[in-house]
Amino acid sequence: MTLRHPEILSPEPAGITRAADLLRQGGLVALPTETVYGLGADARNGAAVARVYEAKGRPSFNPLIVHVANVEAVAEIAELPVLAKDLAVAFWPGPLTLVLPLKPDAGIAGLVSAGLPTIAIRIPAHPVARAVLEAFGGPVAAPSANPSGRISPTTAAHVRNGLGTRVDAILDGGACAVGLESTIVAVDGATARLLREGGLPREALEPLTGLLSEDLTPGRVEAPGQLESHYAPVAKVTMNSDLSDALAVRIGFGPSEAAEFNLSPSGDLREAAARLFDLLHAADAMARETGVDRIAVAPVPDTGLGRAINDRLKRASA
Ligand code: TXA
Ligand code: MG
């Protein structure tokens, strides 16, 4: 197949259908939303989500926003306290992301929420994004479609210049109307916290939320302390282990007879990234059940996605 890469799709029915097909195949599709362009992948497909991190060149796994078509789809994925329902009625579809308790059986790949018990979710208003979500019929994980550390893209050309052939297709829906990322609000029971200022002003939210407490440190969930407090395993994690410690729960990478778990028997970093959080949870559970106090992880090469994997393991072993 010698299709031009990335495919540039028009926001017509044929382009929408193609975008949905590519998502179904585990592809990466950049799509316009009213805020900024998102780099979309099937949120239930860990390998596809791993490719998102790879394409952005993110040095760490900070969690992604899940995009869905309607509030029924939200309710399948997350718990919706009354306050969240009120915000949904008032502002969705639109430039608001809610961080809500994740339903564990929702089928969302562990890598999307980076192992957190919460999920960031929104219903975008852009007609092209909505058409893709409806044609695809599932949740789409999408961070802004820029390389890590660069500014968010508001046109298809920005995406093309930034990500080039690392994305399978770009759906060209013109310039984004809002041009600013969504406002992120975490809802916990009856209280709300503002995590990121964005396209929806706080003045619009506060009649419903009351005075919003701020938790605005940029990249807040990236801060090591934050990650550790949220999901450090109880057992002590050792990196770069030769897996000779038979009294540890062992996680291999590459061929390994001894390991109880394996990130990727074939040594594939994408597969390893897709499995990382699920395996850490599983290894921690096994350690608890068997009364073992440590988890040993084989060396993971520090290249490409391996850097983000090692970053996560470092935080877990700190
Ligand atoms: O407008 C937008 O929000 C765009 C479009 C594509 O929807 N998306 C976007 O995604 O800006 P991204 O990945 O660039 O930013 C998502 C932010 C990150 O700062 C991440 O830390 C935060 O959302 N986030 C995601 N899940 C979270 C969670 N469970 N708890 C706290 N923060 C979370
Ligand atoms: Mg971003």
Coordinates of N, CA and C and ligand atoms in Angstrom, one line a residue, residues 31 33 35-39 56 58 62-65 67 97 99 112-113 116 118-120 122 142-146 152 180-184 195-196 219-222, ligand 1:
L31 N -7.9 15.0 14.9 CA -9.3 15.5 14.6 C -9.5 16.9 15.2
T33 N -11.4 19.7 17.1 CA -12.4 20.0 18.1 C -12.6 21.5 18.2
T35 N -11.9 23.3 20.6 CA -10.8 23.9 21.4 C -9.5 23.9 20.6
V36 N -8.9 22.7 20.4 CA -7.7 22.5 19.6 C -7.8 21.2 18.9
Y37 N -6.9 20.9 18.0 CA -6.9 19.6 17.4 C -6.4 18.5 18.4
G38 N -7.1 17.4 18.4 CA -6.7 16.3 19.2 C -6.1 15.2 18.5
L39 N -5.2 14.4 19.1 CA -4.5 13.3 18.5 C -5.3 12.0 19.0
K56 N 3.7 11.8 20.3 CA 4.0 13.1 21.0 C 5.4 13.2 21.6
R58 N 6.3 12.1 24.5 CA 6.1 12.5 25.9 C 7.1 11.7 26.7
N62 N 1.5 11.2 31.3 CA 0.4 11.9 32.0 C -0.9 11.6 31.3
P63 N -2.0 11.5 32.1 CA -3.2 10.9 31.6 C -3.9 11.8 30.5
L64 N -4.6 11.1 29.7 CA -5.3 11.7 28.5 C -6.7 12.0 28.7
I65 N -7.3 12.9 27.9 CA -8.7 13.1 28.0 C -9.5 12.2 27.0
H67 N -12.8 11.4 24.8 CA -13.9 12.1 24.1 C -15.0 11.1 23.8
T97 N -13.8 19.9 30.4 CA -13.4 18.5 30.7 C -13.7 18.3 32.2
V99 N -13.0 15.7 35.4 CA -12.3 14.6 36.0 C -13.2 13.9 37.0
V112 N -4.6 5.1 29.5 CA -5.3 6.4 29.2 C -5.3 7.2 30.5
S113 N -5.6 6.6 31.6 CA -5.7 7.4 32.9 C -4.4 7.2 33.6
L116 N -4.5 6.1 37.1 CA -5.2 6.8 38.1 C -6.7 6.2 38.3
T118 N -9.2 8.0 38.5 CA -10.1 9.0 37.9 C -9.9 9.0 36.4
I119 N -10.9 9.6 35.7 CA -10.8 9.8 34.2 C -11.2 11.2 33.8
A120 N -10.4 11.8 32.9 CA -10.8 13.1 32.3 C -11.6 12.8 31.1
R122 N -14.7 14.4 28.1 CA -15.6 15.5 27.7 C -16.3 15.2 26.4
A142 N -7.7 11.5 23.4 CA -7.0 12.4 22.6 C -6.4 13.6 23.4
P143 N -5.1 13.6 23.4 CA -4.4 14.8 23.9 C -4.3 15.8 22.8
S144 N -3.9 17.0 23.1 CA -3.7 18.0 22.0 C -2.6 17.4 21.0
A145 N -2.8 17.6 19.7 CA -2.1 16.9 18.7 C -0.8 17.7 18.3
N146 N 0.0 17.9 19.4 CA 1.3 18.6 19.2 C 2.4 17.7 19.8
S152 N -0.2 23.9 21.4 CA -1.3 23.2 20.9 C -1.7 23.6 19.5
L180 N -8.3 27.4 22.3 CA -7.7 27.3 23.7 C -8.1 26.0 24.2
E181 N -7.3 25.3 24.9 CA -7.7 24.0 25.5 C -8.9 24.1 26.4
S182 N -9.6 23.0 26.6 CA -10.8 22.9 27.5 C -10.4 23.3 28.9
T183 N -11.4 23.8 29.6 CA -11.2 24.1 31.1 C -11.4 22.7 31.7
I184 N -10.5 22.4 32.7 CA -10.6 21.1 33.4 C -11.0 21.3 34.8
L195 N -8.7 22.6 37.7 CA -7.4 22.0 37.4 C -6.7 22.8 36.3
R196 N -7.4 23.3 35.3 CA -6.8 24.1 34.2 C -7.8 25.1 33.7
G219 N 0.7 21.1 34.7 CA 1.2 19.8 34.7 C 1.2 19.1 36.1
R220 N 0.2 19.5 36.8 CA 0.0 19.1 38.2 C 0.2 17.6 38.4
V221 N -0.6 16.8 37.6 CA -0.5 15.4 37.7 C 0.8 14.8 37.3
E222 N 1.6 15.7 36.6 CA 3.0 15.2 36.2 C 3.9 15.2 37.4
Ligands
TXA1 O1 -9.2 21.0 24.7 C1 -8.7 20.0 25.1 O2 -8.8 19.7 26.3 C2 -7.8 19.2 24.2 C3 -8.8 18.6 23.1 C4 -8.1 17.7 22.1 O3 -9.8 17.9 23.8 N1 -7.1 18.2 24.8 C5 -6.0 18.4 25.6 O4 -5.4 17.3 26.1 O5 -5.7 19.6 25.9 P1 -4.0 17.3 26.8 O6 -3.6 15.8 27.0 O7 -3.0 18.1 26.1 O8 -4.3 17.8 28.3 C6 -5.0 17.0 29.2 C7 -4.8 17.5 30.6 C8 -3.4 17.2 31.0 O9 -2.8 18.3 31.6 C9 -3.6 16.1 32.1 O10 -2.7 16.1 33.1 C10 -5.0 16.4 32.6 O11 -5.7 16.8 31.4 N2 -5.7 15.1 33.1 C11 -6.1 14.1 32.3 N3 -6.6 13.1 33.1 C12 -6.5 13.6 34.4 C13 -6.9 13.1 35.7 N4 -7.4 11.9 35.8 N5 -6.7 13.9 36.7 C14 -6.2 15.1 36.6 N6 -5.8 15.7 35.4 C15 -6.0 14.9 34.3

